[in-house]
Amino acid sequence: MNAKAVVAKFEELFNKEPMVSRAPGRVNIIGEHTDYNDGFVLPASIDKEMVFALALNGTDTVNAYALDLEESGSFELSNIVPSEGWINYIKGVVAETAVKGLEPKGFDVVFAGDVPLGAGMSSSAALECALATGLNKLFEGDLSKLDIVLASQMSEHNYAGVKCGIMDQFASTFGQANKVIKLDCRTKEYEYHNLDITGHKLVLCNTNVTHSLASSEYNTRREQCEAGVEVIKETYPEIINLRDVSVEMMHEFEGKMDPVIYDRCSYVVEENDRLTKACEFMDNGDLVNLGKMIYGSHEGLSKKYAVSCPELDFLVEQTLEDDNVLGARMMGGGFGGCTINLVKEEAVDAFVERMTKAYKEGMGKDLSAYVVVIGDGARVEESVEA
Ligand code: GLA
């Protein structure tokens, strides 16, 4: 995203030159709802970002302006309490980076972004990581990238109220152009893999809906996974969480735990298994089998984990008979947002046209589509001219 408008607004409002920080949204090839179960994920940062212009102001106040909304807000550093709206995200990052060791000072900030909101592309992680990266520089801190990730994740937990895993903030901070990240969410060890999909593109189809269940059901899924682990532990005390459970071990518990809990847990165990296979297929250029793993992920998310919705299921169903689509699934937390589709390159335009028409006719709604471009992760720019 071009930072000029953000810098120009900053100079107009605050009459000084800012530094600029930015961080992107993300896609996830496969590995959904596995991060908070200490499993694996396969995300990549994209070319849609949140951009911040910021400078110290010599006071104890934070003055913020959300350019896209044309709204301002401020708060005192001495009294940071969670509230509503976008200012809550700013508060969260200031408070949680302080917990990690940054010494907060008053500052002025203007921000804007082009990550679609509520689309499952992690606009909130982009916001948090862009600001945390900027504050680390502005306050002359020495937070590591992992500290920035963890502070951003905690601001989502303690201020936005969603007990999210680490994937979104990790991808936003550690992303690299043209690479996907295979992250072990337990050890935080990660590898960059080339997205080897020559002749194909990843296309996002945005349902343009966000169902209100999203955050409450997310936290419920977390609790259901923990409940399943408690049952498994009675037989296998060495298990710490679902990451340690194999597909075979999980089968032993069919009929021996609440069926809903069983479905939730077996989805997670199978998704970790699919991810490992999908990553190998991707590395070997076996896109047909990669696509099968992606379809398998959707099936599990929809039927066992129950985080899909009619709009997402409709969009995936529309691809099943299309030879130009190798795989499709809902992406992110669920209950709205996007599907991610692996589509033959020469068929992308026709695919988008057909999906747009089908969605309008079948669901009465407008589709937005994006061809994924993988860009760099969070960074600071010393000066950008307005
Ligand atoms: C949201 C959360 C992530 C992850 C995904 C589901 O995006 O922020 O931590 O759990 O949902 O994979």
mmCIF file of C-alpha atoms and ligand atoms in Angstrom:
data_model
loop_
_atom_site.group_PDB
_atom_site.id
_atom_site.type_symbol
_atom_site.label_atom_id
_atom_site.label_comp_id
_atom_site.label_asym_id
_atom_site.label_seq_id
_atom_site.Cartn_x
_atom_site.Cartn_y
_atom_site.Cartn_z
ATOM 1 C CA MET A 1 0.000 0.000 0.000
ATOM 2 C CA ASN A 2 1.191 3.488 -0.751
ATOM 3 C CA ALA A 3 2.041 5.265 2.510
ATOM 4 C CA LYS A 4 1.887 8.797 1.078
ATOM 5 C CA ALA A 5 -1.696 9.592 2.059
ATOM 6 C CA VAL A 6 -1.040 8.414 5.632
ATOM 7 C CA VAL A 7 2.094 10.564 5.904
ATOM 8 C CA ALA A 8 0.347 13.575 4.339
ATOM 9 C CA LYS A 9 -2.503 13.328 6.857
ATOM 10 C CA PHE A 10 -0.029 12.976 9.705
ATOM 11 C CA GLU A 11 1.832 16.128 8.617
ATOM 12 C CA GLU A 12 -1.423 18.020 8.248
ATOM 13 C CA LEU A 13 -2.674 17.017 11.709
ATOM 14 C CA PHE A 14 0.548 17.092 13.702
ATOM 15 C CA ASN A 15 2.814 19.378 11.740
ATOM 16 C CA LYS A 16 5.955 17.245 11.863
ATOM 17 C CA GLU A 17 7.630 14.440 9.963
ATOM 18 C CA PRO A 18 6.766 10.887 11.038
ATOM 19 C CA MET A 19 8.437 7.530 10.666
ATOM 20 C CA VAL A 20 6.438 4.814 8.937
ATOM 21 C CA SER A 21 5.823 1.214 9.936
ATOM 22 C CA ARG A 22 3.804 -1.356 8.092
ATOM 23 C CA ALA A 23 2.682 -4.973 8.386
ATOM 24 C CA PRO A 24 0.638 -7.242 6.126
ATOM 25 C CA GLY A 25 -2.376 -9.522 6.365
ATOM 26 C CA ARG A 26 -1.931 -13.221 5.672
ATOM 27 C CA VAL A 27 -3.272 -16.256 3.871
ATOM 28 C CA ASN A 28 -3.012 -19.794 5.169
ATOM 29 C CA ILE A 29 -2.555 -22.659 2.739
ATOM 30 C CA ILE A 30 -3.651 -25.296 5.251
ATOM 31 C CA GLY A 31 -3.570 -25.873 9.034
ATOM 32 C CA GLU A 32 -6.642 -24.123 10.423
ATOM 33 C CA HIS A 33 -7.449 -23.997 14.150
ATOM 34 C CA THR A 34 -4.286 -25.963 14.800
ATOM 35 C CA ASP A 35 -2.174 -23.108 16.176
ATOM 36 C CA TYR A 36 -3.743 -22.913 19.635
ATOM 37 C CA ASN A 37 -3.479 -26.707 19.839
ATOM 38 C CA ASP A 38 0.304 -26.435 19.495
ATOM 39 C CA GLY A 39 0.157 -27.841 15.957
ATOM 40 C CA PHE A 40 1.445 -26.700 12.574
ATOM 41 C CA VAL A 41 0.328 -23.922 10.217
ATOM 42 C CA LEU A 42 1.372 -22.930 6.688
ATOM 43 C CA PRO A 43 0.678 -19.205 6.270
ATOM 44 C CA ALA A 44 2.190 -16.474 4.095
ATOM 45 C CA SER A 45 2.120 -12.690 4.372
ATOM 46 C CA ILE A 46 0.376 -10.894 1.513
ATOM 47 C CA ASP A 47 0.648 -7.589 -0.311
ATOM 48 C CA LYS A 48 -2.220 -6.012 1.635
ATOM 49 C CA GLU A 49 -1.087 -4.072 4.683
ATOM 50 C CA MET A 50 -1.738 -1.677 7.520
ATOM 51 C CA VAL A 51 0.441 1.421 7.433
ATOM 52 C CA PHE A 52 1.238 3.655 10.420
ATOM 53 C CA ALA A 53 2.846 7.116 10.518
ATOM 54 C CA LEU A 54 4.019 7.977 14.009
ATOM 55 C CA ALA A 55 6.195 10.362 16.040
ATOM 56 C CA LEU A 56 6.804 11.145 19.704
ATOM 57 C CA ASN A 57 4.893 14.140 21.064
ATOM 58 C CA GLY A 58 6.679 14.858 24.365
ATOM 59 C CA THR A 59 3.519 14.300 26.461
ATOM 60 C CA ASP A 60 1.900 11.342 28.250
ATOM 61 C CA THR A 61 -0.938 11.151 25.739
ATOM 62 C CA VAL A 62 -1.454 9.019 22.648
ATOM 63 C CA ASN A 63 -3.333 10.833 19.864
ATOM 64 C CA ALA A 64 -4.530 8.550 17.097
ATOM 65 C CA TYR A 65 -6.337 9.122 13.802
ATOM 66 C CA ALA A 66 -7.906 6.309 11.762
ATOM 67 C CA LEU A 67 -7.702 7.654 8.221
ATOM 68 C CA ASP A 68 -10.055 5.118 6.619
ATOM 69 C CA LEU A 69 -12.777 5.942 9.132
ATOM 70 C CA GLU A 70 -11.869 9.624 9.513
ATOM 71 C CA GLU A 71 -12.093 9.242 13.287
ATOM 72 C CA SER A 72 -9.782 10.358 16.054
ATOM 73 C CA GLY A 73 -9.234 9.087 19.576
ATOM 74 C CA SER A 74 -6.781 9.563 22.431
ATOM 75 C CA PHE A 75 -5.838 8.096 25.787
ATOM 76 C CA GLU A 76 -3.435 8.703 28.652
ATOM 77 C CA LEU A 77 -0.536 6.305 29.153
ATOM 78 C CA SER A 78 -1.231 6.322 32.884
ATOM 79 C CA ASN A 79 -4.731 4.923 32.390
ATOM 80 C CA ILE A 80 -4.918 2.253 29.691
ATOM 81 C CA VAL A 81 -8.105 0.237 30.101
ATOM 82 C CA PRO A 82 -9.791 -1.925 27.442
ATOM 83 C CA SER A 83 -12.649 -0.191 25.634
ATOM 84 C CA GLU A 84 -14.579 -0.545 22.377
ATOM 85 C CA GLY A 85 -13.708 0.240 18.772
ATOM 86 C CA TRP A 86 -10.435 0.601 16.924
ATOM 87 C CA ILE A 87 -8.730 2.652 19.682
ATOM 88 C CA ASN A 88 -8.815 -0.527 21.768
ATOM 89 C CA TYR A 89 -6.294 -2.125 19.394
ATOM 90 C CA ILE A 90 -3.919 0.816 19.819
ATOM 91 C CA LYS A 91 -4.265 0.630 23.594
ATOM 92 C CA GLY A 92 -3.687 -3.119 23.541
ATOM 93 C CA VAL A 93 -0.444 -2.862 21.615
ATOM 94 C CA VAL A 94 0.905 -0.018 23.776
ATOM 95 C CA ALA A 95 0.062 -1.932 26.962
ATOM 96 C CA GLU A 96 1.304 -5.347 25.818
ATOM 97 C CA THR A 97 4.563 -4.105 24.294
ATOM 98 C CA ALA A 98 5.170 -2.394 27.660
ATOM 99 C CA VAL A 99 4.698 -5.777 29.359
ATOM 100 C CA LYS A 100 7.443 -7.077 27.049
ATOM 101 C CA GLY A 101 9.765 -4.284 28.160
ATOM 102 C CA LEU A 102 9.151 -1.242 25.937
ATOM 103 C CA GLU A 103 9.040 2.053 27.838
ATOM 104 C CA PRO A 104 5.983 3.849 26.464
ATOM 105 C CA LYS A 105 6.045 7.567 25.738
ATOM 106 C CA GLY A 106 3.325 9.818 24.353
ATOM 107 C CA PHE A 107 3.017 9.733 20.566
ATOM 108 C CA ASP A 108 0.885 10.869 17.643
ATOM 109 C CA VAL A 109 -0.225 8.367 15.039
ATOM 110 C CA VAL A 110 -2.212 8.127 11.799
ATOM 111 C CA PHE A 111 -2.984 4.778 10.211
ATOM 112 C CA ALA A 112 -4.807 3.231 7.271
ATOM 113 C CA GLY A 113 -4.856 -0.072 5.457
ATOM 114 C CA ASP A 114 -6.039 -2.110 2.509
ATOM 115 C CA VAL A 115 -6.480 -5.483 4.246
ATOM 116 C CA PRO A 116 -10.210 -6.202 3.859
ATOM 117 C CA LEU A 117 -11.823 -6.204 7.311
ATOM 118 C CA GLY A 118 -13.527 -9.355 8.567
ATOM 119 C CA ALA A 119 -12.361 -11.315 5.522
ATOM 120 C CA GLY A 120 -10.215 -13.821 7.416
ATOM 121 C CA MET A 121 -7.065 -12.127 6.128
ATOM 122 C CA SER A 122 -5.999 -10.909 9.581
ATOM 123 C CA SER A 123 -6.468 -7.175 9.352
ATOM 124 C CA SER A 124 -6.266 -6.980 13.140
ATOM 125 C CA ALA A 125 -2.926 -8.830 13.303
ATOM 126 C CA ALA A 126 -1.622 -6.497 10.576
ATOM 127 C CA LEU A 127 -2.666 -3.517 12.679
ATOM 128 C CA GLU A 128 -1.120 -4.896 15.859
ATOM 129 C CA CYS A 129 2.158 -5.966 14.279
ATOM 130 C CA ALA A 130 2.599 -2.748 12.286
ATOM 131 C CA LEU A 131 2.114 -0.673 15.422
ATOM 132 C CA ALA A 132 4.244 -2.903 17.669
ATOM 133 C CA THR A 133 7.064 -2.842 15.092
ATOM 134 C CA GLY A 134 6.791 0.942 14.840
ATOM 135 C CA LEU A 135 6.730 1.469 18.614
ATOM 136 C CA ASN A 136 9.789 -0.718 19.084
ATOM 137 C CA LYS A 137 11.692 1.689 16.851
ATOM 138 C CA LEU A 138 10.046 4.869 18.175
ATOM 139 C CA PHE A 139 10.763 3.996 21.832
ATOM 140 C CA GLU A 140 14.247 2.706 20.953
ATOM 141 C CA GLY A 141 13.368 -0.726 22.309
ATOM 142 C CA ASP A 142 15.064 -4.000 21.587
ATOM 143 C CA LEU A 143 12.108 -6.321 21.257
ATOM 144 C CA SER A 144 12.782 -9.348 19.082
ATOM 145 C CA LYS A 145 10.412 -10.220 16.263
ATOM 146 C CA LEU A 146 9.028 -12.995 18.446
ATOM 147 C CA ASP A 147 8.386 -10.493 21.272
ATOM 148 C CA ILE A 148 6.466 -8.362 18.786
ATOM 149 C CA VAL A 149 4.415 -11.386 17.743
ATOM 150 C CA LEU A 150 3.647 -12.360 21.336
ATOM 151 C CA ALA A 151 2.776 -8.813 22.449
ATOM 152 C CA SER A 152 0.443 -8.473 19.463
ATOM 153 C CA GLN A 153 -1.181 -11.813 20.230
ATOM 154 C CA MET A 154 -1.681 -10.777 23.868
ATOM 155 C CA SER A 155 -3.305 -7.528 22.806
ATOM 156 C CA GLU A 156 -5.804 -9.619 20.829
ATOM 157 C CA HIS A 157 -6.442 -11.781 23.927
ATOM 158 C CA ASN A 158 -6.640 -9.056 26.535
ATOM 159 C CA TYR A 159 -8.079 -6.140 24.565
ATOM 160 C CA ALA A 160 -9.996 -7.562 21.583
ATOM 161 C CA GLY A 161 -11.134 -10.523 23.693
ATOM 162 C CA VAL A 162 -10.291 -13.295 21.196
ATOM 163 C CA LYS A 163 -8.048 -16.032 22.552
ATOM 164 C CA CYS A 164 -6.325 -16.406 19.178
ATOM 165 C CA GLY A 165 -3.323 -18.588 18.440
ATOM 166 C CA ILE A 166 -0.016 -17.293 17.168
ATOM 167 C CA MET A 167 -0.400 -17.827 13.418
ATOM 168 C CA ASP A 168 -1.651 -14.452 12.228
ATOM 169 C CA GLN A 169 0.798 -12.296 14.137
ATOM 170 C CA PHE A 170 3.662 -14.650 13.300
ATOM 171 C CA ALA A 171 2.905 -14.553 9.568
ATOM 172 C CA SER A 172 2.487 -10.775 9.618
ATOM 173 C CA THR A 173 5.845 -10.278 11.336
ATOM 174 C CA PHE A 174 7.997 -13.073 9.897
ATOM 175 C CA GLY A 175 6.546 -13.160 6.355
ATOM 176 C CA GLN A 176 8.825 -12.988 3.321
ATOM 177 C CA ALA A 177 7.986 -12.299 -0.320
ATOM 178 C CA ASN A 178 7.301 -15.502 -2.304
ATOM 179 C CA LYS A 179 7.617 -17.759 0.745
ATOM 180 C CA VAL A 180 5.192 -19.687 2.894
ATOM 181 C CA ILE A 181 6.112 -20.346 6.512
ATOM 182 C CA LYS A 182 5.834 -23.800 8.029
ATOM 183 C CA LEU A 183 5.516 -22.961 11.706
ATOM 184 C CA ASP A 184 5.578 -25.351 14.608
ATOM 185 C CA CYS A 185 3.327 -23.469 17.023
ATOM 186 C CA ARG A 186 4.694 -25.355 20.022
ATOM 187 C CA THR A 187 8.416 -24.764 19.593
ATOM 188 C CA LYS A 188 8.036 -21.637 17.388
ATOM 189 C CA GLU A 189 10.549 -23.232 15.013
ATOM 190 C CA TYR A 190 9.834 -22.262 11.441
ATOM 191 C CA GLU A 191 10.991 -22.966 7.907
ATOM 192 C CA TYR A 192 10.419 -20.928 4.771
ATOM 193 C CA HIS A 193 9.178 -22.952 1.796
ATOM 194 C CA ASN A 194 8.852 -21.758 -1.779
ATOM 195 C CA LEU A 195 5.252 -21.652 -2.865
ATOM 196 C CA ASP A 196 5.892 -23.943 -5.787
ATOM 197 C CA ILE A 197 2.610 -23.731 -7.692
ATOM 198 C CA THR A 198 3.872 -22.913 -11.184
ATOM 199 C CA GLY A 199 0.995 -22.542 -13.657
ATOM 200 C CA HIS A 200 -1.479 -21.961 -10.829
ATOM 201 C CA LYS A 201 -2.640 -19.124 -8.611
ATOM 202 C CA LEU A 202 -4.129 -18.850 -5.176
ATOM 203 C CA VAL A 203 -7.398 -16.948 -5.446
ATOM 204 C CA LEU A 204 -9.383 -15.681 -2.477
ATOM 205 C CA CYS A 205 -13.155 -15.478 -2.764
ATOM 206 C CA ASN A 206 -14.535 -13.168 -0.097
ATOM 207 C CA THR A 207 -18.099 -13.966 1.001
ATOM 208 C CA ASN A 208 -18.353 -10.411 2.309
ATOM 209 C CA VAL A 209 -20.135 -11.754 5.371
ATOM 210 C CA THR A 210 -18.959 -11.963 8.980
ATOM 211 C CA HIS A 211 -21.320 -13.822 11.269
ATOM 212 C CA SER A 212 -21.485 -12.531 14.823
ATOM 213 C CA LEU A 213 -20.691 -15.987 16.214
ATOM 214 C CA ALA A 214 -17.076 -15.681 15.135
ATOM 215 C CA SER A 215 -15.369 -14.650 18.367
ATOM 216 C CA SER A 216 -17.589 -16.468 20.893
ATOM 217 C CA GLU A 217 -17.463 -19.747 18.937
ATOM 218 C CA TYR A 218 -13.708 -19.378 18.498
ATOM 219 C CA ASN A 219 -13.202 -19.301 22.257
ATOM 220 C CA THR A 220 -15.648 -22.204 22.641
ATOM 221 C CA ARG A 221 -13.639 -24.331 20.160
ATOM 222 C CA ARG A 222 -10.559 -23.750 22.258
ATOM 223 C CA GLU A 223 -12.353 -24.955 25.369
ATOM 224 C CA GLN A 224 -13.733 -28.007 23.529
ATOM 225 C CA CYS A 225 -10.227 -29.017 22.454
ATOM 226 C CA GLU A 226 -9.004 -28.662 26.035
ATOM 227 C CA ALA A 227 -11.928 -30.778 27.267
ATOM 228 C CA GLY A 228 -10.975 -33.519 24.776
ATOM 229 C CA VAL A 229 -7.360 -33.461 25.929
ATOM 230 C CA GLU A 230 -8.509 -34.030 29.517
ATOM 231 C CA VAL A 231 -10.308 -37.215 28.449
ATOM 232 C CA ILE A 232 -7.357 -38.485 26.387
ATOM 233 C CA LYS A 233 -5.005 -37.806 29.299
ATOM 234 C CA GLU A 234 -6.872 -40.291 31.459
ATOM 235 C CA THR A 235 -5.511 -43.025 29.177
ATOM 236 C CA TYR A 236 -2.343 -41.300 27.976
ATOM 237 C CA PRO A 237 -1.073 -39.063 30.794
ATOM 238 C CA GLU A 238 1.938 -37.959 28.743
ATOM 239 C CA ILE A 239 -0.299 -36.024 26.312
ATOM 240 C CA ILE A 240 0.006 -32.268 26.731
ATOM 241 C CA ASN A 241 -2.399 -31.258 23.993
ATOM 242 C CA LEU A 242 -3.837 -32.372 20.644
ATOM 243 C CA ARG A 243 -0.477 -31.888 18.967
ATOM 244 C CA ASP A 244 0.683 -35.054 20.731
ATOM 245 C CA VAL A 245 -2.231 -37.195 19.561
ATOM 246 C CA SER A 246 -1.861 -39.358 16.428
ATOM 247 C CA VAL A 247 -4.730 -40.161 14.081
ATOM 248 C CA GLU A 248 -4.712 -43.786 15.323
ATOM 249 C CA MET A 249 -4.707 -42.794 18.977
ATOM 250 C CA MET A 250 -7.628 -40.448 18.368
ATOM 251 C CA HIS A 251 -9.682 -43.291 16.848
ATOM 252 C CA GLU A 252 -9.500 -45.171 20.137
ATOM 253 C CA PHE A 253 -11.687 -42.498 21.678
ATOM 254 C CA GLU A 254 -14.537 -42.722 19.207
ATOM 255 C CA GLY A 255 -17.655 -43.466 21.273
ATOM 256 C CA LYS A 256 -15.655 -42.914 24.452
ATOM 257 C CA MET A 257 -16.103 -39.173 24.718
ATOM 258 C CA ASP A 258 -18.853 -36.687 24.001
ATOM 259 C CA PRO A 259 -19.394 -36.956 20.214
ATOM 260 C CA VAL A 260 -19.146 -33.200 19.660
ATOM 261 C CA ILE A 261 -15.844 -33.042 21.554
ATOM 262 C CA TYR A 262 -14.653 -36.084 19.595
ATOM 263 C CA ASP A 263 -15.435 -34.384 16.279
ATOM 264 C CA ARG A 264 -13.633 -31.205 17.285
ATOM 265 C CA CYS A 265 -10.537 -33.065 18.443
ATOM 266 C CA SER A 266 -10.354 -35.523 15.565
ATOM 267 C CA TYR A 267 -10.577 -32.628 13.105
ATOM 268 C CA VAL A 268 -7.518 -30.981 14.699
ATOM 269 C CA VAL A 269 -5.528 -34.220 14.774
ATOM 270 C CA GLU A 270 -6.359 -34.936 11.114
ATOM 271 C CA GLU A 271 -5.600 -31.366 10.058
ATOM 272 C CA ASN A 272 -2.073 -31.584 11.471
ATOM 273 C CA ASP A 273 -1.636 -34.802 9.514
ATOM 274 C CA ARG A 274 -3.001 -33.228 6.308
ATOM 275 C CA LEU A 275 -0.658 -30.267 6.715
ATOM 276 C CA THR A 276 2.433 -32.445 6.926
ATOM 277 C CA LYS A 277 1.381 -34.248 3.742
ATOM 278 C CA ALA A 278 0.318 -31.028 1.998
ATOM 279 C CA CYS A 279 3.698 -29.455 2.654
ATOM 280 C CA GLU A 280 5.468 -32.420 1.056
ATOM 281 C CA PHE A 281 3.116 -32.337 -1.934
ATOM 282 C CA MET A 282 3.770 -28.601 -2.313
ATOM 283 C CA ASP A 283 7.545 -29.093 -2.162
ATOM 284 C CA ASN A 284 7.331 -31.872 -4.778
ATOM 285 C CA GLY A 285 5.070 -29.876 -7.091
ATOM 286 C CA ASP A 286 2.280 -32.457 -6.672
ATOM 287 C CA LEU A 287 -0.535 -29.940 -6.826
ATOM 288 C CA VAL A 288 -3.294 -32.467 -7.412
ATOM 289 C CA ASN A 289 -2.650 -34.065 -4.049
ATOM 290 C CA LEU A 290 -2.046 -30.695 -2.402
ATOM 291 C CA GLY A 291 -5.499 -29.722 -3.632
ATOM 292 C CA LYS A 292 -7.010 -32.886 -2.138
ATOM 293 C CA MET A 293 -5.587 -31.971 1.256
ATOM 294 C CA ILE A 294 -7.098 -28.497 0.921
ATOM 295 C CA TYR A 295 -10.533 -29.959 0.152
ATOM 296 C CA GLY A 296 -10.121 -32.350 3.092
ATOM 297 C CA SER A 297 -9.436 -29.409 5.350
ATOM 298 C CA HIS A 298 -12.700 -27.738 4.342
ATOM 299 C CA GLU A 299 -14.693 -30.891 4.855
ATOM 300 C CA GLY A 300 -13.319 -31.199 8.389
ATOM 301 C CA LEU A 301 -13.767 -27.507 9.209
ATOM 302 C CA SER A 302 -17.348 -27.592 7.991
ATOM 303 C CA LYS A 303 -18.590 -30.961 9.288
ATOM 304 C CA LYS A 304 -16.447 -31.776 12.314
ATOM 305 C CA TYR A 305 -15.175 -28.455 13.580
ATOM 306 C CA ALA A 306 -18.371 -26.596 12.584
ATOM 307 C CA VAL A 307 -16.799 -23.213 11.917
ATOM 308 C CA SER A 308 -18.010 -22.781 8.334
ATOM 309 C CA CYS A 309 -21.250 -21.102 7.244
ATOM 310 C CA PRO A 310 -23.672 -21.466 4.294
ATOM 311 C CA GLU A 311 -21.853 -18.848 2.217
ATOM 312 C CA LEU A 312 -18.435 -20.503 2.604
ATOM 313 C CA ASP A 313 -19.839 -23.976 1.950
ATOM 314 C CA PHE A 314 -21.627 -22.677 -1.131
ATOM 315 C CA LEU A 315 -18.407 -21.218 -2.566
ATOM 316 C CA VAL A 316 -16.480 -24.437 -1.985
ATOM 317 C CA GLU A 317 -19.289 -26.547 -3.513
ATOM 318 C CA GLN A 318 -19.217 -24.391 -6.638
ATOM 319 C CA THR A 319 -15.642 -25.498 -7.307
ATOM 320 C CA LEU A 320 -16.153 -29.252 -6.963
ATOM 321 C CA GLU A 321 -17.064 -29.874 -10.610
ATOM 322 C CA ASP A 322 -14.540 -27.395 -12.010
ATOM 323 C CA ASP A 323 -11.423 -29.093 -13.419
ATOM 324 C CA ASN A 324 -9.555 -25.811 -13.237
ATOM 325 C CA VAL A 325 -9.780 -25.782 -9.435
ATOM 326 C CA LEU A 326 -7.501 -28.208 -7.620
ATOM 327 C CA GLY A 327 -8.509 -27.344 -4.067
ATOM 328 C CA ALA A 328 -10.746 -24.938 -2.141
ATOM 329 C CA ARG A 329 -11.513 -24.353 1.521
ATOM 330 C CA MET A 330 -12.569 -21.724 4.021
ATOM 331 C CA MET A 331 -9.638 -19.807 5.476
ATOM 332 C CA GLY A 332 -9.031 -18.343 8.940
ATOM 333 C CA GLY A 333 -11.298 -18.474 11.975
ATOM 334 C CA GLY A 334 -14.490 -19.103 9.959
ATOM 335 C CA PHE A 335 -18.142 -17.954 10.123
ATOM 336 C CA GLY A 336 -17.514 -15.735 7.122
ATOM 337 C CA GLY A 337 -14.515 -14.273 5.352
ATOM 338 C CA CYS A 338 -12.798 -15.943 2.418
ATOM 339 C CA THR A 339 -12.264 -19.233 0.709
ATOM 340 C CA ILE A 340 -8.794 -19.939 -0.653
ATOM 341 C CA ASN A 341 -8.722 -21.656 -4.060
ATOM 342 C CA LEU A 342 -5.887 -23.277 -5.995
ATOM 343 C CA VAL A 343 -6.768 -22.443 -9.602
ATOM 344 C CA LYS A 344 -5.077 -23.057 -12.977
ATOM 345 C CA GLU A 345 -3.523 -19.775 -14.023
ATOM 346 C CA GLU A 346 -5.109 -19.596 -17.467
ATOM 347 C CA ALA A 347 -8.548 -20.104 -15.943
ATOM 348 C CA VAL A 348 -8.385 -17.478 -13.177
ATOM 349 C CA ASP A 349 -10.436 -14.787 -14.949
ATOM 350 C CA ALA A 350 -13.159 -17.211 -16.007
ATOM 351 C CA PHE A 351 -13.189 -18.690 -12.504
ATOM 352 C CA VAL A 352 -13.711 -15.312 -10.849
ATOM 353 C CA GLU A 353 -16.461 -14.427 -13.323
ATOM 354 C CA ARG A 354 -18.267 -17.714 -12.814
ATOM 355 C CA MET A 355 -17.993 -17.597 -9.015
ATOM 356 C CA THR A 356 -19.210 -14.004 -8.871
ATOM 357 C CA LYS A 357 -22.276 -14.885 -10.922
ATOM 358 C CA ALA A 358 -23.010 -18.079 -9.003
ATOM 359 C CA TYR A 359 -22.713 -16.334 -5.627
ATOM 360 C CA LYS A 360 -25.075 -13.590 -6.697
ATOM 361 C CA GLU A 361 -27.610 -16.051 -8.097
ATOM 362 C CA GLY A 362 -27.297 -18.653 -5.364
ATOM 363 C CA MET A 363 -26.842 -16.535 -2.245
ATOM 364 C CA GLY A 364 -27.974 -13.101 -3.433
ATOM 365 C CA LYS A 365 -24.663 -11.559 -2.387
ATOM 366 C CA ASP A 366 -21.679 -9.843 -3.972
ATOM 367 C CA LEU A 367 -18.363 -11.653 -4.137
ATOM 368 C CA SER A 368 -14.951 -9.982 -3.989
ATOM 369 C CA ALA A 369 -11.997 -11.908 -5.393
ATOM 370 C CA TYR A 370 -8.251 -11.387 -4.980
ATOM 371 C CA VAL A 371 -5.315 -13.162 -6.585
ATOM 372 C CA VAL A 372 -2.818 -13.685 -3.760
ATOM 373 C CA VAL A 373 0.546 -11.950 -4.003
ATOM 374 C CA ILE A 374 2.962 -12.900 -1.228
ATOM 375 C CA GLY A 375 4.774 -9.864 0.146
ATOM 376 C CA ASP A 376 7.205 -9.039 2.955
ATOM 377 C CA GLY A 377 6.406 -9.025 6.672
ATOM 378 C CA ALA A 378 6.397 -6.127 9.171
ATOM 379 C CA ARG A 379 9.015 -3.389 8.758
ATOM 380 C CA VAL A 380 9.913 0.221 9.540
ATOM 381 C CA GLU A 381 10.747 2.925 7.018
ATOM 382 C CA GLU A 382 12.698 5.877 8.377
ATOM 383 C CA SER A 383 11.085 8.435 6.125
ATOM 384 C CA VAL A 384 8.445 8.446 3.426
ATOM 385 C CA GLU A 385 7.745 11.676 1.579
ATOM 386 C CA ALA A 386 4.179 12.874 1.603
HETATM 387 C C1 GLA B 1 -7.828 -16.828 13.543
HETATM 388 C C2 GLA B 1 -6.829 -16.787 14.693
HETATM 389 C C3 GLA B 1 -5.617 -17.686 14.419
HETATM 390 C C4 GLA B 1 -6.043 -19.080 14.008
HETATM 391 C C5 GLA B 1 -7.121 -19.017 12.923
HETATM 392 C C6 GLA B 1 -7.686 -20.373 12.611
HETATM 393 O O1 GLA B 1 -7.273 -16.274 12.392
HETATM 394 O O2 GLA B 1 -6.394 -15.474 14.909
HETATM 395 O O3 GLA B 1 -4.785 -17.720 15.552
HETATM 396 O O4 GLA B 1 -6.466 -19.831 15.116
HETATM 397 O O5 GLA B 1 -8.206 -18.172 13.282
HETATM 398 O O6 GLA B 1 -6.701 -21.187 12.077
#
